[in-house]
XYZ file of N, CA and C in Angstrom:
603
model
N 84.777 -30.579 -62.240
C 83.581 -29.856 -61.796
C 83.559 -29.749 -60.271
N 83.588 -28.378 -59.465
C 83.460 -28.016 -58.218
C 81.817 -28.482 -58.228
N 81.297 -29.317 -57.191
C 79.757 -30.057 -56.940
C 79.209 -28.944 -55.559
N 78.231 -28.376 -55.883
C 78.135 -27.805 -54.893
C 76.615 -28.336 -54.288
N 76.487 -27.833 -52.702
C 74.934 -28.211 -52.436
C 74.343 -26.162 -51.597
N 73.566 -26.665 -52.231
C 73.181 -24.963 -51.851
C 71.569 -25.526 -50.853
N 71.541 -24.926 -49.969
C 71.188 -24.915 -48.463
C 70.372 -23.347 -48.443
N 68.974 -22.864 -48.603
C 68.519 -21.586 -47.977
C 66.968 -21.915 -48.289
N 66.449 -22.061 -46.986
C 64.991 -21.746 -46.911
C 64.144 -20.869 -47.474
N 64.440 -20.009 -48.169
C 63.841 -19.045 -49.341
C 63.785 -19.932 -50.498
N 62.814 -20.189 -50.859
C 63.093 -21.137 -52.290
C 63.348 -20.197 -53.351
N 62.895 -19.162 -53.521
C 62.884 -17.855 -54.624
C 64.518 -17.974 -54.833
N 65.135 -17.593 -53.683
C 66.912 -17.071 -53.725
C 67.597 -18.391 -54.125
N 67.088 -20.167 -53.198
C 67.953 -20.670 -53.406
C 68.045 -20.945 -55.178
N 66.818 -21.061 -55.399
C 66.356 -21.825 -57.017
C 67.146 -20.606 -58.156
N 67.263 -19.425 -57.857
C 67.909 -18.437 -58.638
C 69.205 -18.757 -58.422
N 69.809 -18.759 -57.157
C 71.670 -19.053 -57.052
C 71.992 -20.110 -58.007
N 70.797 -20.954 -57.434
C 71.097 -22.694 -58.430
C 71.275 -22.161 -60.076
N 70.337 -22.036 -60.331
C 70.686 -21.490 -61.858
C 71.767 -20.491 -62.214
N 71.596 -20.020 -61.720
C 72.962 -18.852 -61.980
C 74.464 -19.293 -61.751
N 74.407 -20.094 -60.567
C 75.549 -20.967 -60.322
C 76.073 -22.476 -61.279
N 75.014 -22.688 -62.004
C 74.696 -23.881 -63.138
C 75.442 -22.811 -64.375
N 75.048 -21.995 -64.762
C 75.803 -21.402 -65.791
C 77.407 -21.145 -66.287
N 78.188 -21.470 -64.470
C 79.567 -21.591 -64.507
C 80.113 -22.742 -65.164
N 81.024 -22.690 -66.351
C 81.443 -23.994 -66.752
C 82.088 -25.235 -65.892
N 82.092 -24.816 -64.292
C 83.343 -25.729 -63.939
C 82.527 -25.924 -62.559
N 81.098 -25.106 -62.385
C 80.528 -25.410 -60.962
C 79.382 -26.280 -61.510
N 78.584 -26.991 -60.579
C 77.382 -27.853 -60.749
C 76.563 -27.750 -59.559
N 75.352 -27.847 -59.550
C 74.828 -27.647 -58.170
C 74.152 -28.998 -57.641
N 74.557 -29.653 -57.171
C 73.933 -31.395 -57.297
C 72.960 -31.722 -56.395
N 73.205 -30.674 -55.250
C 71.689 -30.695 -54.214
C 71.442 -29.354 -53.736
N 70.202 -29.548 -53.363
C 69.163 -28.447 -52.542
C 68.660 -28.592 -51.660
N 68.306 -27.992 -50.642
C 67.886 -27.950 -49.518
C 67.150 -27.115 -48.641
N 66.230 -27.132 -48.034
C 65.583 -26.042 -47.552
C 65.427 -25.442 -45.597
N 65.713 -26.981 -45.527
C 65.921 -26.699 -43.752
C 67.663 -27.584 -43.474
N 68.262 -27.206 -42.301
C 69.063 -27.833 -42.203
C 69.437 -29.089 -41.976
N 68.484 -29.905 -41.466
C 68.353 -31.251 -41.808
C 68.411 -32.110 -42.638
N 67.395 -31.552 -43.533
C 67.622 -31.701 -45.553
C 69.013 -31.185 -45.923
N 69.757 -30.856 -45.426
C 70.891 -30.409 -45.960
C 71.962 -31.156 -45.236
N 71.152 -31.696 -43.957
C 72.632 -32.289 -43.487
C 72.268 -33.890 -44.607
N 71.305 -34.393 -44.975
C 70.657 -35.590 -45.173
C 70.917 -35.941 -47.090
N 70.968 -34.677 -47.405
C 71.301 -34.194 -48.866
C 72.945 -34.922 -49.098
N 73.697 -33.572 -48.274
C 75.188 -34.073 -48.256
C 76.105 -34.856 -48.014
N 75.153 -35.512 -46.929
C 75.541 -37.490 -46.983
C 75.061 -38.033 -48.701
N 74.205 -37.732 -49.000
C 73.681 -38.614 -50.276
C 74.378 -37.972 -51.704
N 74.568 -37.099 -51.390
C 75.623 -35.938 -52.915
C 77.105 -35.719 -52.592
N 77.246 -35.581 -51.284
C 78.521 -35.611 -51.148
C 79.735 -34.695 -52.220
N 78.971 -33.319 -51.442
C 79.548 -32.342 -52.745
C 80.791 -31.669 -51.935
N 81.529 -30.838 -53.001
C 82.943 -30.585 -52.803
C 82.379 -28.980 -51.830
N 81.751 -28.349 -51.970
C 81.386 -27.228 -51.612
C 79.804 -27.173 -51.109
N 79.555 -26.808 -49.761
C 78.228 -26.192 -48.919
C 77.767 -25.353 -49.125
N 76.960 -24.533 -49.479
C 76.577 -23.231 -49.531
C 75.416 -22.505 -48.858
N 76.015 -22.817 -47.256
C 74.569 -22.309 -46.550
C 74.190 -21.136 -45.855
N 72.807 -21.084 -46.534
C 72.095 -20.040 -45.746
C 72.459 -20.249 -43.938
N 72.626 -18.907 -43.101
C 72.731 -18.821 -41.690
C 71.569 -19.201 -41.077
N 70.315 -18.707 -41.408
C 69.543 -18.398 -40.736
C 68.285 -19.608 -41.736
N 68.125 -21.235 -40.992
C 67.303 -22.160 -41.441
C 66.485 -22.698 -40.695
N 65.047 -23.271 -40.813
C 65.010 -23.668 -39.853
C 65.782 -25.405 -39.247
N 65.005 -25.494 -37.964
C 65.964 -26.465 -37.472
C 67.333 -26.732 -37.360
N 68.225 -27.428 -38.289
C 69.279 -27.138 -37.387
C 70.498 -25.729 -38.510
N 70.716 -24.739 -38.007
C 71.079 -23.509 -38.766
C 72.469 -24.207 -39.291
N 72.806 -22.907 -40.345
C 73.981 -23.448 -41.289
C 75.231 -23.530 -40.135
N 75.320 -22.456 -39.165
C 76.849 -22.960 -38.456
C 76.630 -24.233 -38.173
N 75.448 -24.823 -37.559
C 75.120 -26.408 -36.978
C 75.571 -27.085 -38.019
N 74.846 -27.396 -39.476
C 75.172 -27.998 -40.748
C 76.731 -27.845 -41.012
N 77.641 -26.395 -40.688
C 78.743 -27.060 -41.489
C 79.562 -27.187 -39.944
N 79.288 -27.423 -38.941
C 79.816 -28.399 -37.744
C 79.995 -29.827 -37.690
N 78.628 -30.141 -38.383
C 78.131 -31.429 -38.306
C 78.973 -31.982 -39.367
N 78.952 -31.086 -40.825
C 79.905 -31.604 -41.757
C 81.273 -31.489 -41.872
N 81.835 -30.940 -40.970
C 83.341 -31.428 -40.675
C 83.771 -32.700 -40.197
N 82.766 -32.983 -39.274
C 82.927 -34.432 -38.837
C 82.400 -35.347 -39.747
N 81.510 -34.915 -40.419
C 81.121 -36.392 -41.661
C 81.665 -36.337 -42.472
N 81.906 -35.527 -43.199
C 82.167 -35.436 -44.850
C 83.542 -34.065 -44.581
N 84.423 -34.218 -43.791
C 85.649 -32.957 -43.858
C 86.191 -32.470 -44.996
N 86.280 -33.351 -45.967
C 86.614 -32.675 -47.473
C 85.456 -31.911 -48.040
N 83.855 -31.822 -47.562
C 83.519 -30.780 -48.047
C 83.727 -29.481 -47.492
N 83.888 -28.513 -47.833
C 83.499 -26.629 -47.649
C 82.730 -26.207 -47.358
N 82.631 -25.272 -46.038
C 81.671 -24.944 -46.294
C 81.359 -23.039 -46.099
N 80.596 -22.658 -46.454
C 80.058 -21.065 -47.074
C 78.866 -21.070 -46.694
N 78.680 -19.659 -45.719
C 78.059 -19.165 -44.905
C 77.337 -18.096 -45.510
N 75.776 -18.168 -46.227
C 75.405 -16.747 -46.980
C 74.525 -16.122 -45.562
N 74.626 -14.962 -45.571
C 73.534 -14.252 -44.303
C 72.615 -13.020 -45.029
N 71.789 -12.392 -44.075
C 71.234 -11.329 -44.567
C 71.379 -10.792 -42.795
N 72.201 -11.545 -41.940
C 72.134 -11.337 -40.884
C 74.099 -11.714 -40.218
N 74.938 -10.192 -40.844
C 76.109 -10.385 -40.623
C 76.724 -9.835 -39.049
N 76.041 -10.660 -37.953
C 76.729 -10.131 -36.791
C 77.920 -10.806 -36.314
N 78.303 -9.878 -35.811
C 80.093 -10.121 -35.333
C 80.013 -11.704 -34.609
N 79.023 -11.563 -33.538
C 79.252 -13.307 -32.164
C 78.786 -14.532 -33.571
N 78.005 -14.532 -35.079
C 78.122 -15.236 -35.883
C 79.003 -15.873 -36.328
N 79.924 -14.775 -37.427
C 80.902 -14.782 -37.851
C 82.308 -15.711 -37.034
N 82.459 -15.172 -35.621
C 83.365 -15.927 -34.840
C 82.994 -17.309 -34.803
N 81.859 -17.460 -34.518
C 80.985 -18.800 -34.523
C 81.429 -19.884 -35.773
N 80.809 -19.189 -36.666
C 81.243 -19.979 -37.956
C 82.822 -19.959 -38.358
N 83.285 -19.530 -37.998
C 84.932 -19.767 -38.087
C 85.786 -20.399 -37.197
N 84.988 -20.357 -36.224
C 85.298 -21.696 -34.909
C 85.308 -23.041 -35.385
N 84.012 -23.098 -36.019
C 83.509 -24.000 -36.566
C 84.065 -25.090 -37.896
N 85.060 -24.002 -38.547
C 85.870 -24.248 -39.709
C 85.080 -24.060 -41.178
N 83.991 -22.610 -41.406
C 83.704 -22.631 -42.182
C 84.788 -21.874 -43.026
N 84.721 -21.590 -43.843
C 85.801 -21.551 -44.886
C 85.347 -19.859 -45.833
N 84.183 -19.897 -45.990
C 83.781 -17.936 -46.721
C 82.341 -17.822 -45.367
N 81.944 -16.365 -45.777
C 81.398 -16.057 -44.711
C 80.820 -14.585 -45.295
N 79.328 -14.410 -46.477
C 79.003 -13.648 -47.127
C 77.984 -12.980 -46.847
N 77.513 -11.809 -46.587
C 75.782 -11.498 -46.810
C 75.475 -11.565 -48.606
N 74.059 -11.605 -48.124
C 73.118 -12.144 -49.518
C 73.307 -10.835 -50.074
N 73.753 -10.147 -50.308
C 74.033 -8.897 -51.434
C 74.889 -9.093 -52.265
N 75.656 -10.150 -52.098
C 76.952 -11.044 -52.691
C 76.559 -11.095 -54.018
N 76.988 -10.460 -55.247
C 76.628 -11.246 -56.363
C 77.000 -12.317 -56.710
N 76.031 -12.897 -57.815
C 76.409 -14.589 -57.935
C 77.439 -14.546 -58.566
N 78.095 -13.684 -59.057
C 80.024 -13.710 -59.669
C 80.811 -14.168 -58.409
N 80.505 -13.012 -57.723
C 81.269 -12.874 -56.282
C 81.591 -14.352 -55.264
N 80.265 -15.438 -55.779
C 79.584 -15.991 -55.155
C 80.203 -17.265 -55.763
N 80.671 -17.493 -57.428
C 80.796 -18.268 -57.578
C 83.067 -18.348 -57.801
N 83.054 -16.892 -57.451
C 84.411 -16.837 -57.633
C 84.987 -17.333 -56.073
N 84.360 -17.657 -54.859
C 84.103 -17.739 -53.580
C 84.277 -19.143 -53.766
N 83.565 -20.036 -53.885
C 83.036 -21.269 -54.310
C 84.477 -21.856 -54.962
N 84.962 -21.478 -55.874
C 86.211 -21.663 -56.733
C 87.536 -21.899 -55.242
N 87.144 -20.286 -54.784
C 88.464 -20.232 -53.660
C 88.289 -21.296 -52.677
N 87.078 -21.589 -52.021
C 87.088 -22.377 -50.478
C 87.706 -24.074 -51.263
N 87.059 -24.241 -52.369
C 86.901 -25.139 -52.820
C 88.730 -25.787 -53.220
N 89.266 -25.046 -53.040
C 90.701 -24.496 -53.847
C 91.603 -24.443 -52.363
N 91.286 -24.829 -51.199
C 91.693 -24.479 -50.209
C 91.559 -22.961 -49.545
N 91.689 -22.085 -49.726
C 91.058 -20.735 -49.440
C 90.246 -20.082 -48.767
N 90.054 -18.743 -48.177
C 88.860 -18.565 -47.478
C 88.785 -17.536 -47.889
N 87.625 -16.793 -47.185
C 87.048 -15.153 -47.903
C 85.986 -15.132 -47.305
N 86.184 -14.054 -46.444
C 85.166 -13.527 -45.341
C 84.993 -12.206 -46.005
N 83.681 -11.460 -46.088
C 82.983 -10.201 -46.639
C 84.199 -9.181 -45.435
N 84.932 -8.215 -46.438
C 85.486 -7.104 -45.770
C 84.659 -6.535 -44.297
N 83.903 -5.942 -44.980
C 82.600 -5.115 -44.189
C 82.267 -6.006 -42.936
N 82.046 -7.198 -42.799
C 81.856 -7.914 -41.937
C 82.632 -8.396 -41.202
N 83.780 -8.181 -41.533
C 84.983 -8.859 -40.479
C 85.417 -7.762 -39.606
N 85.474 -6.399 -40.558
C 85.808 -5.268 -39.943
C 84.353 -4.960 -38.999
N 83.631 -5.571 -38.979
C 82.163 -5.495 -37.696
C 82.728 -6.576 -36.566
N 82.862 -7.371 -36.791
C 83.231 -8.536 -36.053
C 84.669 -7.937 -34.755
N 85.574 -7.555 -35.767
C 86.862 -7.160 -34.690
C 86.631 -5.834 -34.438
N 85.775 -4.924 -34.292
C 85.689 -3.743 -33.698
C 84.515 -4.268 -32.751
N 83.837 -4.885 -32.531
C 82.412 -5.714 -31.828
C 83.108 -6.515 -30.640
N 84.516 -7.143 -30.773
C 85.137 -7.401 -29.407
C 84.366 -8.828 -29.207
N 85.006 -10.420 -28.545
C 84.670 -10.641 -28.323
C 83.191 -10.615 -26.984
N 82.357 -11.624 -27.244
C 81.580 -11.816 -25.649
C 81.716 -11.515 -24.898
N 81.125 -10.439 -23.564
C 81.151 -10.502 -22.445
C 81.129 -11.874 -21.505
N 80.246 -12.449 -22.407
C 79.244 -13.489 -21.371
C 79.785 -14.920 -20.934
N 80.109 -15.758 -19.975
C 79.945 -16.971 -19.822
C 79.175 -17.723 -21.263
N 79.634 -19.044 -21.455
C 78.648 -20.231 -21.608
C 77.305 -19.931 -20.951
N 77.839 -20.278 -19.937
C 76.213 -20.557 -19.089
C 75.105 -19.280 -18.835
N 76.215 -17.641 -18.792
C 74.810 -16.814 -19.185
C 74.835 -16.826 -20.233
N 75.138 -17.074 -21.577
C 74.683 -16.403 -22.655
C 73.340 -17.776 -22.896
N 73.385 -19.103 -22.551
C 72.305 -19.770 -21.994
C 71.034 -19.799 -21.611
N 71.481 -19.104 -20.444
C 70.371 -18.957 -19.491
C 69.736 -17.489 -20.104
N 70.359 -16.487 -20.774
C 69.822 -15.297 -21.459
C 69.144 -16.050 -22.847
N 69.529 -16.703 -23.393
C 68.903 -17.349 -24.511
C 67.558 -17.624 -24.025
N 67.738 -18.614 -23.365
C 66.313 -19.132 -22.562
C 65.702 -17.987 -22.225
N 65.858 -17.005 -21.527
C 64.923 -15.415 -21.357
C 64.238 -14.864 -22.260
N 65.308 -15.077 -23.279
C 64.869 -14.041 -24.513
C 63.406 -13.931 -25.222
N 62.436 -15.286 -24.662
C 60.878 -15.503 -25.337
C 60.083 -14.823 -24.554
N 60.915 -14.365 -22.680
C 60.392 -13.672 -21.740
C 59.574 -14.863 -20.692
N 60.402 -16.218 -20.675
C 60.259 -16.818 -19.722
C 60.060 -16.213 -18.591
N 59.025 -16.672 -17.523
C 59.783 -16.930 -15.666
C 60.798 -17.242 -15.489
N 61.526 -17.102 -14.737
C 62.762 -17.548 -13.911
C 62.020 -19.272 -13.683
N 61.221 -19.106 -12.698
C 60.583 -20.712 -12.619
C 61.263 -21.508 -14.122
N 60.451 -20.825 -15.065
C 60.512 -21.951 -15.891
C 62.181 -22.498 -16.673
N 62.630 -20.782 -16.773
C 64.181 -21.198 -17.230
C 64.586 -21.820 -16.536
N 64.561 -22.034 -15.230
C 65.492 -23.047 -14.227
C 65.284 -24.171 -14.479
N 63.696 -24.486 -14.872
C 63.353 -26.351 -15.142
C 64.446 -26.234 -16.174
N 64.001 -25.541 -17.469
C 64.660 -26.181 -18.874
C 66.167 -26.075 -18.571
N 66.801 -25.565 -17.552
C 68.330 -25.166 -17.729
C 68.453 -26.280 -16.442
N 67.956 -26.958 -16.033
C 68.274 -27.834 -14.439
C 69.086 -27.044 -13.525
N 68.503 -25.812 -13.599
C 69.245 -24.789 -12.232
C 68.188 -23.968 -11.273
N 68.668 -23.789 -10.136
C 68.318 -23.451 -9.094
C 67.547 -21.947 -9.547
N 66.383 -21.237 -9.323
C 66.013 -20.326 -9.897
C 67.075 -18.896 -9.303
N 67.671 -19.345 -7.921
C 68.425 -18.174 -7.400
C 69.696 -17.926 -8.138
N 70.012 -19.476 -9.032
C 71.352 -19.434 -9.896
C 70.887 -18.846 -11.031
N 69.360 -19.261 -11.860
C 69.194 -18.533 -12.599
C 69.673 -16.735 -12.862
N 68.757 -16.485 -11.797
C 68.491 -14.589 -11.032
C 69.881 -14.093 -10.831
N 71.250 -15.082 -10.638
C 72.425 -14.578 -10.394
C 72.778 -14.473 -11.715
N 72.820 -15.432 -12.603
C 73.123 -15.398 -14.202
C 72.755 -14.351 -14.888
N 71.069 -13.948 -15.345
C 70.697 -12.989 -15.493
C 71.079 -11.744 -15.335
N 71.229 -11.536 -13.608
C 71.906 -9.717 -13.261
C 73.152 -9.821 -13.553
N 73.967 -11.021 -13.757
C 75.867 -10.471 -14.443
C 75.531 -10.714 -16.106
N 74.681 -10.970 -16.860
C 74.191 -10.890 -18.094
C 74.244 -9.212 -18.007
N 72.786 -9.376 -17.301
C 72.405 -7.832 -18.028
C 73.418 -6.383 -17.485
N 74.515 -6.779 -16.239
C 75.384 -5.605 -15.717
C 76.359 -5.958 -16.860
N 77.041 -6.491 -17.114
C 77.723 -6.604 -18.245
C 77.569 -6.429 -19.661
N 76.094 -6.177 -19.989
C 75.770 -5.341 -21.500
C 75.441 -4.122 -21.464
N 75.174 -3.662 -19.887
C 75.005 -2.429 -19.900
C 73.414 -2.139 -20.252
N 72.619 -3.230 -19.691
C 71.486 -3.189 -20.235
C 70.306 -3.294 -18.875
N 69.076 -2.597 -19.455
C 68.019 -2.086 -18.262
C 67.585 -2.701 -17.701
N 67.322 -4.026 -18.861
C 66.491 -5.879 -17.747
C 67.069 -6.671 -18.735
N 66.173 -7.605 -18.268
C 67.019 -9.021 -19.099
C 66.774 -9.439 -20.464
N 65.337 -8.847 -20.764
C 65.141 -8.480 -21.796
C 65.954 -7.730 -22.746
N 66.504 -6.465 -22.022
C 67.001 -5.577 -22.922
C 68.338 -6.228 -23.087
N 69.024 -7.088 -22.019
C 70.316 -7.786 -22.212
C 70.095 -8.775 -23.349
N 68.959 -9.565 -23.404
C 69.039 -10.904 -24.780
C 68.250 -9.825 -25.958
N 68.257 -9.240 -26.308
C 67.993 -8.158 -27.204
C 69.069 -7.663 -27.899
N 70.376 -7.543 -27.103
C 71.345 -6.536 -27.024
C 72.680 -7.926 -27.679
N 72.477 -9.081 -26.778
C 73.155 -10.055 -27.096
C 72.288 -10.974 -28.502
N 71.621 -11.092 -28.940
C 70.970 -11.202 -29.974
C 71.418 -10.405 -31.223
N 71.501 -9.125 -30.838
C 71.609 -8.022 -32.461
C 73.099 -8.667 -32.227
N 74.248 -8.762 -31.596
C 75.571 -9.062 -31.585
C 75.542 -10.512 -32.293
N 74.962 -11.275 -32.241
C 75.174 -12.570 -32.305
C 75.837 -13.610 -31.380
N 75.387 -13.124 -30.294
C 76.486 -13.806 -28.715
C 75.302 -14.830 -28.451
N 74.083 -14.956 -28.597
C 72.991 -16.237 -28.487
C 72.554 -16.133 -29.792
């Protein structure tokens, strides 16, 4: 039996995968989870052969969860479901060593024939999405702007991004204008907007 732990803050989607994924003779679903914490806290205690996480959780998100679980538990897998397939993601989670990499349109066949492969050594990234990813080009950005643009993106002051980032507000204001000349974008806003739909913060 492939043990899986399925991970998505929608309880509607995860509680349907679970069942549907229970119907495979050879899969089991042994935990659930709803934020990534519970999921990192789950998979210490179930210690399943296969992850199955939602991208987008709160607290700590599925690339965080299957980061964290390479270093704890490396024999589990882990599978990335999205409803949010941007290219700076995708690289992310494969940095990371996730193993499939699906949007939620995935049927649960698709889903559990996936599960079989990572589980099996294997990977399987959604066509459609990979071919977004390598035409999308890596990052323009530094570490430190795509950072300091993160921090913008709620529409901070400069003042204040500099406390939370421990930088000089003039280092801030320099970060920012090679952010936003390099996306080709109007303010800084429109730069963490622009780096946001990409998945680069």
């Amino acid at each position: 039996m492939i043990r899986v732990l399925l991970a998505d803050d929608e309880n509607l989607i995860r509680v349907a995968l679970a069942q549907m994924l229970d119907l495979e003779d050879d899969i089991e679903v042994v935990a659930q989870a709803s934020t990534g914490d519970e999921a990192l806290a789950q998979a210490a205690h179930a210690r399943p052969d296969v992850a199955v996480l939602d991208l987008q959780m709160p607290g700590v998100d599925g690339i965080g969860v299957a980061e964290r679980l390479a270093s704890t538990l490396p024999d589990c897998r882990c599978v990335i479901v999205t409803s949010h397939g941007r290219p700076g993601y995708l690289k992310r989670a494969l940095a990371v060593g996730v193993r499939g990499f699906l949007p939620k349109t995935t049927s649960a066949e698709t889903l559990a024939s996936v599960v079989r492969s990572v589980h099996g050594g294997g990977r399987h990234v959604d066509p459609e999405l990979a071919a977004e990813a390598i035409s999308a080009g890596d990052s323009p950005l530094t570490p430190r702007e795509a950072d300091v643009l993160e921090l913008a993106a709620d529409g901070s002051p400069v003042d204040q991004i500099a406390a939370r980032a421990s930088l000089s507000p003039g280092t801030v204001r320099n970060y920012l204008s090679s952010a936003v000349m390099k996306l080709g974008a109007a303010n800084r806003h429109d730069a963490a907007a622009t780096a946001r739909r990409m998945g680069w913060i």
